Short mmCIF file of C-alpha atoms in Angstrom, two decimals:
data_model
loop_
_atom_site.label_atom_id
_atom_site.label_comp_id
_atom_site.label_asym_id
_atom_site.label_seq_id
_atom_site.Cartn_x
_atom_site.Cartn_y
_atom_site.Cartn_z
CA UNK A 1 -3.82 -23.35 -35.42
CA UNK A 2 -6.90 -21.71 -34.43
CA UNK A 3 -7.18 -20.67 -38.03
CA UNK A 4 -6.44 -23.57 -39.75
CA UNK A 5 -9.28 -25.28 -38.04
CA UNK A 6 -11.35 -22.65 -38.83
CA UNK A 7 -11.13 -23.64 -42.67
CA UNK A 8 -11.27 -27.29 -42.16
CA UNK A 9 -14.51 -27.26 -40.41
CA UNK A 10 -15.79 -24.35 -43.30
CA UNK A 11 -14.48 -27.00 -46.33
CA UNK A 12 -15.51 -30.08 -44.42
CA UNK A 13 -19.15 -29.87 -45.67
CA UNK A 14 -17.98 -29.59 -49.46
CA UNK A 15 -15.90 -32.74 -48.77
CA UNK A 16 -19.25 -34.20 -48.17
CA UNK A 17 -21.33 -32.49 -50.61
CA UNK A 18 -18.76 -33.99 -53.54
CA UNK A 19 -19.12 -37.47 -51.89
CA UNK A 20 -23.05 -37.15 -52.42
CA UNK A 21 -22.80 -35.97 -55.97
CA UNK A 22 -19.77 -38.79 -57.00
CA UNK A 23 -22.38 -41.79 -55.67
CA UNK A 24 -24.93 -41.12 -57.98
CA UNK A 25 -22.86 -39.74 -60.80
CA UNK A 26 -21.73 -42.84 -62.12
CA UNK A 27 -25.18 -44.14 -63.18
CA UNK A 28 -26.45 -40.79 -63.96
CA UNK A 29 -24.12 -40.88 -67.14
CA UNK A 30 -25.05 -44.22 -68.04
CA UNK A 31 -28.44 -42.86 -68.45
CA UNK A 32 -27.52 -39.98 -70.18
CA UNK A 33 -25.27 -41.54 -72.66
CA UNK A 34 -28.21 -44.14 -73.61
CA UNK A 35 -30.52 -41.43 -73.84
CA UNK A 36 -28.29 -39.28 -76.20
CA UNK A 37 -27.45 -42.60 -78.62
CA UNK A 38 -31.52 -42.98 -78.68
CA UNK A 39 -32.66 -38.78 -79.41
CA UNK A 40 -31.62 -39.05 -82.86
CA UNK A 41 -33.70 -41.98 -83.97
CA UNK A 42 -36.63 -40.49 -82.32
CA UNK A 43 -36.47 -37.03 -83.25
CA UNK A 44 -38.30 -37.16 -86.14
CA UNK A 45 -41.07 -39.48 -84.51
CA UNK A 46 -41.56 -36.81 -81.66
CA UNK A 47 -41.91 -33.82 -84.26
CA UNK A 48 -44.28 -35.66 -86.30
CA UNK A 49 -46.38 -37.20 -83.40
CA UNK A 50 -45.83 -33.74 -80.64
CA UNK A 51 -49.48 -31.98 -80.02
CA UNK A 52 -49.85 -28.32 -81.72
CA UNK A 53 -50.46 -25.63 -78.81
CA UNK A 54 -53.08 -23.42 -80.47
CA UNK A 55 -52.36 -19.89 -78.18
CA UNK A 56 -55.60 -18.96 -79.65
CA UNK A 57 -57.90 -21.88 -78.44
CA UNK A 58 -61.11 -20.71 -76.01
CA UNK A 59 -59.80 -24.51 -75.23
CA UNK A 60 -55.91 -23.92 -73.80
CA UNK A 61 -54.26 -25.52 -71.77
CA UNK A 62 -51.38 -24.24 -70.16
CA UNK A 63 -47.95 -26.64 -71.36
CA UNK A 64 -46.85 -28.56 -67.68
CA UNK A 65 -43.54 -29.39 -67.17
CA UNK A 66 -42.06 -32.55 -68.83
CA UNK A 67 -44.49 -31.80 -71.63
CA UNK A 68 -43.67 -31.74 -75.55
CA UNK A 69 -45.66 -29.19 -77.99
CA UNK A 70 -45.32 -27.82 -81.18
CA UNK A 71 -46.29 -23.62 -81.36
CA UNK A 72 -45.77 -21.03 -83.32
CA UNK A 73 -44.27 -17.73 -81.96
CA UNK A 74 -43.35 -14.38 -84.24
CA UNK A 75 -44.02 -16.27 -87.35
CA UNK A 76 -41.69 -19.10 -86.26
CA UNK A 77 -42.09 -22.59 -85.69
CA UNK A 78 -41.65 -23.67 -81.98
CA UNK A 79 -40.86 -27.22 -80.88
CA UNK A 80 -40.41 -28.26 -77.22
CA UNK A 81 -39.36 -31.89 -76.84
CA UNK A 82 -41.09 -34.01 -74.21
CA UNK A 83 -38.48 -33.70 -70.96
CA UNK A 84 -37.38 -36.89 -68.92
CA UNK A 85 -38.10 -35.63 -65.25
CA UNK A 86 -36.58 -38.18 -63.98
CA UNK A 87 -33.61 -36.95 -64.37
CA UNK A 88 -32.60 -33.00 -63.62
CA UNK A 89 -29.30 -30.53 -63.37
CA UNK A 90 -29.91 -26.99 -62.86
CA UNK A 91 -27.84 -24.18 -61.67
CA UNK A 92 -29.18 -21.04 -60.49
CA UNK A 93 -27.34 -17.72 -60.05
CA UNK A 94 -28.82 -14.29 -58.95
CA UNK A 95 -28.96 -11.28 -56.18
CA UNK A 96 -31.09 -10.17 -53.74
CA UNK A 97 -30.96 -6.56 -53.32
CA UNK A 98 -32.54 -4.47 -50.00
CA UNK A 99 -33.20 -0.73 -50.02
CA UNK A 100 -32.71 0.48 -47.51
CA UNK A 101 -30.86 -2.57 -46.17
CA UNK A 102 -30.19 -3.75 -42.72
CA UNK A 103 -26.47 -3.16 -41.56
CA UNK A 104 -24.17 -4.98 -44.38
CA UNK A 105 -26.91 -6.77 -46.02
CA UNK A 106 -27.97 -4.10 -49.21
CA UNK A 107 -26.86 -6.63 -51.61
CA UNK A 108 -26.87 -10.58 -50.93
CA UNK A 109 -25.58 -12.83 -53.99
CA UNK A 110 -27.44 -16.02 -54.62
CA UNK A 111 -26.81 -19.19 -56.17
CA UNK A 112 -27.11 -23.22 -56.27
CA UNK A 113 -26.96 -26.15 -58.33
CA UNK A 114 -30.05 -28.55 -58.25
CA UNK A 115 -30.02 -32.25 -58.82
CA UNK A 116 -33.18 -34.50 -59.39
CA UNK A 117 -32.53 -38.49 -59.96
CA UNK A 118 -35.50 -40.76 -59.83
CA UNK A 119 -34.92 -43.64 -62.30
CA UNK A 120 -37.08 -45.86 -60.81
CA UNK A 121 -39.86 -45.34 -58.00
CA UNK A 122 -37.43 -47.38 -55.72
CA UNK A 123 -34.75 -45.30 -55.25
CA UNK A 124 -34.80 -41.35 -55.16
CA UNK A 125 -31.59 -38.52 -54.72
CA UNK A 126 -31.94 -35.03 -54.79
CA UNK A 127 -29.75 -32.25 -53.83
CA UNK A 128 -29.57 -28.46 -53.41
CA UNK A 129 -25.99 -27.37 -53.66
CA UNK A 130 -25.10 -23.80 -52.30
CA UNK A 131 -21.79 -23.92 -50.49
CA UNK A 132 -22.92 -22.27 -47.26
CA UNK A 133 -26.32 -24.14 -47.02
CA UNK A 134 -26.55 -27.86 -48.81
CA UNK A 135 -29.18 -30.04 -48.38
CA UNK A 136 -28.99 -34.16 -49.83
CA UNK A 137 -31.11 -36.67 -49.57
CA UNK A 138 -30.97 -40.26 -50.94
CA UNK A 139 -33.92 -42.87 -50.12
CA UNK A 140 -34.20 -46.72 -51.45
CA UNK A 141 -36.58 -49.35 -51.16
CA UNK A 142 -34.75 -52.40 -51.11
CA UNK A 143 -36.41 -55.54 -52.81
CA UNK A 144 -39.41 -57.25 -50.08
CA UNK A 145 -39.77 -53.82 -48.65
CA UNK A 146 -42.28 -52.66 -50.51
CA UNK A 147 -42.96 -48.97 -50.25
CA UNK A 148 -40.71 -48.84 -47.43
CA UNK A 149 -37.08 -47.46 -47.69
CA UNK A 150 -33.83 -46.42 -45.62
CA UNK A 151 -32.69 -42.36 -46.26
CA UNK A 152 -29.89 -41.06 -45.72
CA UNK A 153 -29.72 -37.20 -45.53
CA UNK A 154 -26.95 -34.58 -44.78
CA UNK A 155 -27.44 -30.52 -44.46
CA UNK A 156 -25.05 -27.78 -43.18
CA UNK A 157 -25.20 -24.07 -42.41
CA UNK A 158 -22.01 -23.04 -42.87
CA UNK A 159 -21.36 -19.23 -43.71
CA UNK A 160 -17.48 -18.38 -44.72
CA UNK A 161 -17.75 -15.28 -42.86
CA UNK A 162 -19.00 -14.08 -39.48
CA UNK A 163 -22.29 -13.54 -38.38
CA UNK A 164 -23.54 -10.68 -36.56
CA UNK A 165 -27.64 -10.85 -36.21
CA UNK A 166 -29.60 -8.02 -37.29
CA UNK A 167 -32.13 -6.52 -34.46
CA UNK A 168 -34.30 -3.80 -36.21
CA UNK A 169 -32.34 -3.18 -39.47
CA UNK A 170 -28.76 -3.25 -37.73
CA UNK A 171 -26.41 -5.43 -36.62
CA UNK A 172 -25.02 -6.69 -33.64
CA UNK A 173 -21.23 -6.53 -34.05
CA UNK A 174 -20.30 -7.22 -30.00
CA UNK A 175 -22.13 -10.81 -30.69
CA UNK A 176 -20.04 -11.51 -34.17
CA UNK A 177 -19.07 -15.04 -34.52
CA UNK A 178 -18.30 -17.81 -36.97
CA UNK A 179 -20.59 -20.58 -36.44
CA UNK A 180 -21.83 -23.78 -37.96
CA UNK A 181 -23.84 -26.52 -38.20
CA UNK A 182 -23.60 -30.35 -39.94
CA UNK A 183 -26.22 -32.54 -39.42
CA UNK A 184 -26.42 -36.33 -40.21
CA UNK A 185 -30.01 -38.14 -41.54
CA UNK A 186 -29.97 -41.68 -40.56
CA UNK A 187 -33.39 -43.11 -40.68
CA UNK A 188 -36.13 -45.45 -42.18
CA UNK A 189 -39.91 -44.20 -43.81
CA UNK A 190 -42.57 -44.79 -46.35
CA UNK A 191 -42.70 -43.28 -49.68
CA UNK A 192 -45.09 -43.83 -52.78
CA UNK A 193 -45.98 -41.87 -55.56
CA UNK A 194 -48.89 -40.03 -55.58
CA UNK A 195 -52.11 -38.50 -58.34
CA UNK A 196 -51.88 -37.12 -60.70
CA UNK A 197 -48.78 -39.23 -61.46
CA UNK A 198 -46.10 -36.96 -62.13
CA UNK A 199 -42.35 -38.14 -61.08
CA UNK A 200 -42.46 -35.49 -58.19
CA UNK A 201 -46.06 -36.36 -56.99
CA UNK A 202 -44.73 -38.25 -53.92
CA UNK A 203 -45.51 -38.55 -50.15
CA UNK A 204 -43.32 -39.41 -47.77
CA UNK A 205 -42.60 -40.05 -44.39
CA UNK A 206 -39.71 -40.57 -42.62
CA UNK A 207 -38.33 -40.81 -39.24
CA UNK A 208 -34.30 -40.09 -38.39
CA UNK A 209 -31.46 -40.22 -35.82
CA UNK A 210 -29.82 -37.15 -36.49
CA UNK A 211 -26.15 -37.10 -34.77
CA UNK A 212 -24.94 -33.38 -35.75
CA UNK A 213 -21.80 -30.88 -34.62
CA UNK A 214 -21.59 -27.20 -34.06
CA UNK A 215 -19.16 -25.16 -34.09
CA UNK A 216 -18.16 -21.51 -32.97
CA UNK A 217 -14.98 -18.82 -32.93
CA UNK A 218 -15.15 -15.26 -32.43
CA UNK A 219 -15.34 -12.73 -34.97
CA UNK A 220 -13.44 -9.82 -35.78
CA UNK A 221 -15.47 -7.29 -34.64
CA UNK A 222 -17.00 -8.97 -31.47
CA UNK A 223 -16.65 -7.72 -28.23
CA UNK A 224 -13.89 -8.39 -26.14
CA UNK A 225 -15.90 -9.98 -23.05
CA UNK A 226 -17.94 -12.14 -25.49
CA UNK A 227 -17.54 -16.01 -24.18
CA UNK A 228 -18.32 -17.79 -27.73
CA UNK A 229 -20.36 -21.21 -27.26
CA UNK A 230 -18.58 -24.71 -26.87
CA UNK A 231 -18.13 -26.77 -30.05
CA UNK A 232 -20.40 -29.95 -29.30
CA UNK A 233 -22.09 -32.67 -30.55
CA UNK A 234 -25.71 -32.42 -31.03
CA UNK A 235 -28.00 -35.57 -30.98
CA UNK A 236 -31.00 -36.10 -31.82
CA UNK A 237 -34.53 -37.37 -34.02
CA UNK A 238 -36.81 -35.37 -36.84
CA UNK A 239 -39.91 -36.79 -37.88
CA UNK A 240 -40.09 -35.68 -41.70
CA UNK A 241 -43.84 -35.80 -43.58
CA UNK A 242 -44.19 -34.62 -47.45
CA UNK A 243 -46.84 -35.07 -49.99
CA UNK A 244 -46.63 -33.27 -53.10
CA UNK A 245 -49.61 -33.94 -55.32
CA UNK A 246 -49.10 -30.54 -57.67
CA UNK A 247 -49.23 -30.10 -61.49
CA UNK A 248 -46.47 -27.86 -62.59
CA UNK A 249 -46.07 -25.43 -65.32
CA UNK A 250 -43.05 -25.45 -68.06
CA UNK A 251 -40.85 -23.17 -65.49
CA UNK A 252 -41.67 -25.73 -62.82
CA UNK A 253 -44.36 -22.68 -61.26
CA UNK A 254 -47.19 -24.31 -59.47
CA UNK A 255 -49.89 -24.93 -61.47
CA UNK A 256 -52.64 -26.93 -59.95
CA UNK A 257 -52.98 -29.09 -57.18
CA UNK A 258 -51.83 -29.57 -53.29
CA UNK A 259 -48.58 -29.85 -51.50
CA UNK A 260 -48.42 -30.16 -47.38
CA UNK A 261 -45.92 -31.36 -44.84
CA UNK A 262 -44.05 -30.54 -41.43
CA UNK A 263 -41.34 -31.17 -39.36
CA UNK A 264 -41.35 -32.45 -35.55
CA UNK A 265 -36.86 -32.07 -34.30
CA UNK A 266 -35.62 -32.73 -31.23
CA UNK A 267 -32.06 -31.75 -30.56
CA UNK A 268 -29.81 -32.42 -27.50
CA UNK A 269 -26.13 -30.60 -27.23
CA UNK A 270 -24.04 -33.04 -25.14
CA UNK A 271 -21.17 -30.02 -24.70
CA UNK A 272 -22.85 -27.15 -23.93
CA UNK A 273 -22.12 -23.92 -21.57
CA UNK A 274 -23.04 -20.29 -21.08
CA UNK A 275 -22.45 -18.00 -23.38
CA UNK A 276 -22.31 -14.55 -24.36
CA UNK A 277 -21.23 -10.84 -23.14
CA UNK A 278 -20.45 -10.63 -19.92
CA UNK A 279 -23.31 -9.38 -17.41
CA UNK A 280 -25.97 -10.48 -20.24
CA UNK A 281 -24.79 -14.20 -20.84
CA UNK A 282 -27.34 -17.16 -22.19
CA UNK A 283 -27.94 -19.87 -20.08
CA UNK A 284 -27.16 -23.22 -20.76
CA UNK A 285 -29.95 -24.74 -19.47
CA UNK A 286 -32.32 -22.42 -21.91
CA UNK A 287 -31.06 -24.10 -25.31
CA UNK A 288 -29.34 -27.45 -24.52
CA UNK A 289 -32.48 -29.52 -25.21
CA UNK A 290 -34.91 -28.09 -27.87
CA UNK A 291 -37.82 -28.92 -29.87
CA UNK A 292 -39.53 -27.23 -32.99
CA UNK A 293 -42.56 -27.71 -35.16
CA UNK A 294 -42.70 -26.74 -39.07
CA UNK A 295 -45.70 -27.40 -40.89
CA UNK A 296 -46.94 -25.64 -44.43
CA UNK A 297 -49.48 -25.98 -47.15
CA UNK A 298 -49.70 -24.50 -50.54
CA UNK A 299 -51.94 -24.98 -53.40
CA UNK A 300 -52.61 -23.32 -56.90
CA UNK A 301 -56.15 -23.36 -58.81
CA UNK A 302 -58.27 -21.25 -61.40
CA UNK A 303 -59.60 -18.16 -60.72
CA UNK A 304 -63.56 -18.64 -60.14
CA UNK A 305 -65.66 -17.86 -62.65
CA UNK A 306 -62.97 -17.22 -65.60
CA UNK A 307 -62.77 -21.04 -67.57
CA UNK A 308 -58.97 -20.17 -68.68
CA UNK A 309 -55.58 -21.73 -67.82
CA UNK A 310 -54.04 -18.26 -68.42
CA UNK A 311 -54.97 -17.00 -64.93
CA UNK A 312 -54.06 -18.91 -61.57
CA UNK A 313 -54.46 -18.17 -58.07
CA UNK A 314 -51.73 -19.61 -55.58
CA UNK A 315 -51.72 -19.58 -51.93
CA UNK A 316 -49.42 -20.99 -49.18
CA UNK A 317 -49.02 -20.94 -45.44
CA UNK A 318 -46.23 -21.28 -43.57
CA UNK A 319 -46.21 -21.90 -39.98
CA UNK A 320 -44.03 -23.25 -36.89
CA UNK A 321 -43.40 -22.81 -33.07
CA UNK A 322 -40.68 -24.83 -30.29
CA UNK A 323 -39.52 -24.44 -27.03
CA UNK A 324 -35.82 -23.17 -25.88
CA UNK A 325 -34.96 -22.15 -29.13
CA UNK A 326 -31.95 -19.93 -30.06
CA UNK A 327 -30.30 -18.55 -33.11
CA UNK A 328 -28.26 -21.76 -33.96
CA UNK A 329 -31.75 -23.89 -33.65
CA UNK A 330 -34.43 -21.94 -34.50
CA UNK A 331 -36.04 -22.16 -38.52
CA UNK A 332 -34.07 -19.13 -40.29
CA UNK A 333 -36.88 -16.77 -41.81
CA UNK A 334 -35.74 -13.96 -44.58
CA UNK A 335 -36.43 -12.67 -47.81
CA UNK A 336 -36.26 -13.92 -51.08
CA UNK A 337 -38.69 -15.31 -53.47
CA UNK A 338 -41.32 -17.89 -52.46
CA UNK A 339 -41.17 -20.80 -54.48
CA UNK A 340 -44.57 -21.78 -54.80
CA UNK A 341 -43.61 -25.61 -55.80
CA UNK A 342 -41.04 -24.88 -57.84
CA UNK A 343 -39.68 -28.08 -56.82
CA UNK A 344 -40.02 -31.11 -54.46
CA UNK A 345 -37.69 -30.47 -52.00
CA UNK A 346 -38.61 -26.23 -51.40
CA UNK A 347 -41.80 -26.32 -51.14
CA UNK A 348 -41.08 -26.49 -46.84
CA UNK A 349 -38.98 -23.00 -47.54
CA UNK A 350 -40.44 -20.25 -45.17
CA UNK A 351 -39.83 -16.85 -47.38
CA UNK A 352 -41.13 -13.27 -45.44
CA UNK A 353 -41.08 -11.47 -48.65
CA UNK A 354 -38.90 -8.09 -48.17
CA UNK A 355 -36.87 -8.98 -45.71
CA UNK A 356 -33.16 -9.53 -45.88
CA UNK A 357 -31.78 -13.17 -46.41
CA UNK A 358 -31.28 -15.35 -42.82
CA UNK A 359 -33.03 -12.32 -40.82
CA UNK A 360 -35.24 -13.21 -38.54
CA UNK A 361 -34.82 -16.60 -36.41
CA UNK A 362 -38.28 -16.62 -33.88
CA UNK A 363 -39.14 -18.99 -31.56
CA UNK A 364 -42.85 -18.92 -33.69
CA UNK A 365 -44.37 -17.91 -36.71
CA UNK A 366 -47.10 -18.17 -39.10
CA UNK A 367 -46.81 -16.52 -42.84
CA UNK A 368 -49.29 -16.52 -45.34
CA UNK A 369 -49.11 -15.57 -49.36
CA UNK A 370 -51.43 -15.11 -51.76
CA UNK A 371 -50.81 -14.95 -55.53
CA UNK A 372 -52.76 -13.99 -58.98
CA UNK A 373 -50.69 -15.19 -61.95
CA UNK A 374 -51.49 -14.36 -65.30
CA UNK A 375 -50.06 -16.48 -68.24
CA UNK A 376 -49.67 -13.38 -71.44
CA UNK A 377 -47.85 -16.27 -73.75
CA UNK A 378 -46.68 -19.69 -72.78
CA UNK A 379 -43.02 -19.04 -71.62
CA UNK A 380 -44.17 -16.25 -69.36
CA UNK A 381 -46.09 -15.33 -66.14
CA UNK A 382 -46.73 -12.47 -64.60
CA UNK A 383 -47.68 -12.04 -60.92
CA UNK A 384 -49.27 -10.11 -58.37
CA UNK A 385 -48.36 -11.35 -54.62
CA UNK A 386 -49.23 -10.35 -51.20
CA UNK A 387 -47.73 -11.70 -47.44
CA UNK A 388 -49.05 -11.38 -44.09
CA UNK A 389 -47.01 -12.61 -41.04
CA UNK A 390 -46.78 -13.06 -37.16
CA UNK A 391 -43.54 -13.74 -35.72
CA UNK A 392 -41.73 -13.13 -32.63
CA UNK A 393 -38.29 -12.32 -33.54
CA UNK A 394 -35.74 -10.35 -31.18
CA UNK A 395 -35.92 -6.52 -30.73
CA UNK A 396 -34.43 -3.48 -28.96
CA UNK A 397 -36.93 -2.65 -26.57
CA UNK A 398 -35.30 0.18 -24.51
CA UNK A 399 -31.84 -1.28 -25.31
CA UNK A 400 -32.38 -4.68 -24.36
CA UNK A 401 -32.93 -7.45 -26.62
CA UNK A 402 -36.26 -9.34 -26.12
CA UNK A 403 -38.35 -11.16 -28.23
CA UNK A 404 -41.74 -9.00 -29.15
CA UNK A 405 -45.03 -10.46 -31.05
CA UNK A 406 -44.70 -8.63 -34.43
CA UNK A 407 -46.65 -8.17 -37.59
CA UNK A 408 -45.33 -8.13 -40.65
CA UNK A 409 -47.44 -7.68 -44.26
CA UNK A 410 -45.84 -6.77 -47.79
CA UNK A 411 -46.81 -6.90 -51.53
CA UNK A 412 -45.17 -7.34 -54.41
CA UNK A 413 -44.98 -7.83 -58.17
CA UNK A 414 -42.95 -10.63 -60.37
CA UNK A 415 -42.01 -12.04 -63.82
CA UNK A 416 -40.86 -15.39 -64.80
CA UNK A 417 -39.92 -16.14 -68.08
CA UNK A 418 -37.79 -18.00 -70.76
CA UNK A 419 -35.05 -16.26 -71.26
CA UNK A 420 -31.54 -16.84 -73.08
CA UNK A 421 -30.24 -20.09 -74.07
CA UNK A 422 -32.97 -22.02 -72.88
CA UNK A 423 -33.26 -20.50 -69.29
CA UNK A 424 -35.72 -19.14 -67.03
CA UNK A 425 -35.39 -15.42 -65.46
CA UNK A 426 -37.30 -14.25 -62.63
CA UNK A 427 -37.14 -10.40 -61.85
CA UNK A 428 -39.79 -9.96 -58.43
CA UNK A 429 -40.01 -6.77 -56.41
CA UNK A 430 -41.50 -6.83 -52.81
CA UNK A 431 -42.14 -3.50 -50.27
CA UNK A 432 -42.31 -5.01 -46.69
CA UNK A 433 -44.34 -2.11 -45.12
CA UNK A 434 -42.90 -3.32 -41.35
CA UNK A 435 -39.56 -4.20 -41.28
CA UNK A 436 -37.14 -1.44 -39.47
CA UNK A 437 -34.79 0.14 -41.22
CA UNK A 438 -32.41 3.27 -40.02
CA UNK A 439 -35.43 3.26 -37.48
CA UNK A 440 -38.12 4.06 -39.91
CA UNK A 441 -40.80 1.29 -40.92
CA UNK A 442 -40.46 -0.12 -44.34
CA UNK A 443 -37.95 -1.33 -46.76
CA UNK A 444 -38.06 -2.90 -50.75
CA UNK A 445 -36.21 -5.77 -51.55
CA UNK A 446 -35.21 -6.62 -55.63
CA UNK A 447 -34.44 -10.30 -56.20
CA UNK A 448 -33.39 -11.46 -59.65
CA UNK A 449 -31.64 -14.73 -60.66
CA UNK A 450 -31.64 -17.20 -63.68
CA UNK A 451 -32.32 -20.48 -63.84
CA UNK A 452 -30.91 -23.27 -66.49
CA UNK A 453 -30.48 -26.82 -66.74
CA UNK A 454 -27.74 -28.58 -67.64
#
């Protein structure tokens, strides 16, 4: 029995991720259809009438996303057809590889599916689709409302497998568990669209009940005197703020511009108890109410005094603190590859470049990354990047486990580029010079995945 419930509550949160995707579905292929009886009758207008992208121009201009051009590239003809962003599908597939690696985690495989539906400013879905982590959102202005709307939202962390946390590079097998989250959005906001016009230039602001469940079992390897937490119900409220004013690039990069927003949650567990190994146990009364804070900012620009759309400079800043925060509450803070504005809904995406996916979960933090892009031909970027950080996560200090003001600064290198059948790879390398590994300071992470829409 105990098992079976363990896969309901795992497959639960696809049952809901399919129910997001079948209610916009439906009109999405309405919209395709019409669009696909209309591209043949204007295909010939759009060649004729698409703007020639002279690589050689003291004058260019970098092609943004959405944008149609006509180039020429190895003696060949190019032609990129204008692109309805109104409408998106992507799927995205990759690996994140650490060496050395904490405990388990040298190689960490990576993927999603990405949805984008805005067919009119009144209503807006989008959806990032990973299995263990999904994220939905739907929001519609009804008519009278104005710029005014209800959204709905639902996210889970859900792992398959149990979790042991990594302390300095290695894990904690006595405190293995399964564990879960699903969270509910109910809630009404504001949203508008934004300069310089684009169908992602939006701010919004919304305000939610969030009703929300979590769940827990032991794992394999945990100790025998480990008491696992209480399934419960978790109420509560986030106050979400977004504004995305950026210009992006024709692999959705950041180009120009500003994006900025937080997150104020309050969370409540109505069945909560101690937990833990015996003799070492967390208190109840620590965790069962907690608040955080998330706030960030990025923005990309020209490099002073070079007049070219070839080079870019990029910066972002991620920060965030609460109080009686644990590891199923606090913001999750790893490695990976910071997006930089790839899209509307990551730009919030804390990324400590060179660490290992899901490492660190502090009670506060404040990252920082800086960026020099250079643009050698219009499907490809190169980049130079660079990450400072203060966070608090939990260390060994003198075998107990405490949380310990730490710095953290890497640098790294990446490409992005078209690649095969219309798709986008991005190959990045990063050397963290402070996280712990097999007790030494230091460790490289490779992350590579591809990108294509369908």
């Amino acid at each position: 029995m105990a098992s079976y419930d363990l896969i309901t509550r795992q497959l639960y949160p696809l049952s809901i991720t399919l129910f997001g995707l079948l209610c916009f579905s439906s009109s999405a292929m309405a919209q395709q259809n019409e669009a696909i009886a209309s591209d043949d009758a204007i295909q010939s207008a759009i060649e004729q009438e698409l703007a020639y992208l002279d690589r050689d121009s003291k004058n260019y201009k970098t092609p943004l996303a959405g944008e149609g051009f006509r180039t020429e590239f190895l003696g060949e003809e190019i032609i990129v057809d204008p692109r309805d962003r109104t409408s998106v599908n992507a799927w995205m597939l990759g690996l994140q590889y650490n060496t050395p690696g904490p405990d388990d985690r040298d190689i960490f495989p990576i993927g999603s599916l990405y949805f984008w539906r805005q067919p009119e400013q009144s209503k807006l879905f989008y959806a990032n689709i990973a299995g263990a982590y999904n994220d939905l959102f739907y929001g519609e202005q009804l008519p009278d409302w104005g710029d005014f709307q209800y959204a709905l939202a639902f996210r889970n962390f859900t792992p398959p497998s149990a979790m042991s946390e990594v302390v300095d590079g290695r894990s904690v097998l006595d405190e293995e568990m399964y564990w879960g989250r699903l969270q509910w959005d109910i809630g009404l906001g504001y949203r508008t669209q934004v300069d310089p016009g684009y169908n992602d230039n939006i701010f919004m602001a919304n305000l939610y009940f969030e009703p929300g469940f979590l769940y827990f079992s032991k794992g394999s390897e945990a100790a025998d005197n480990l008491l696992a937490p209480r399934d419960t119900v978790e109420l509560g409220s986030r106050l979400e703020v977004k504004y995305d004013g950026l210009k992006r690039n024709i692999l959705w990069l950041a180009h120009e511009g500003f994006a900025a927003g937080g997150n104020l949650v309050y969370g409540h567990r109505v069945n909560w108890r101690d937990w833990g190994l015996d003799g070492n146990q967390y208190r109840a009364s620590d965790s069962r109410d907690h608040l955080r804070f998330d706030a960030y900012a990025l923005g990309a620009t020209g490099v002073p005094f070079i007049n070219s759309d070839r080079h870019r400079l990029l910066g972002s800043i991620h920060g965030g603190t609460g109080a009686n925060l644990d590891r199923f509450s606090a913001q999750r803070i790893g490695g990976g590859v910071n997006p930089m504005g790839w899209d509307f809904a990551s730009t919030a995406m804390p990324v400590l470049p060179g660490a290992s996916v899901w490492e660190y979960y502090p009670e506060h933090y404040l990252i920082g990354n800086a960026e020099y892009r250079w643009e050698p031909i219009f499907f490809s970027y190169l980049s130079l990047h660079g990450t400072a950080g203060w966070l608090n996560p939990v260390r060994n200090i003198g075998g107990e486990f405490k949380r310990e003001e730490t710095f953290y600064s890497a640098v790294g290198g990446r490409l992005a580029t078209g690649f095969l059948g219309e798709s986008m790879l991005v190959v990045d390398v990063t050397h963290n010079f402070n996280v712990l590994r097999d007790d030494e300071r230091g460790g490289s992470d490779i992350t590579f995945f591809v990108v294509k829409e369908f």
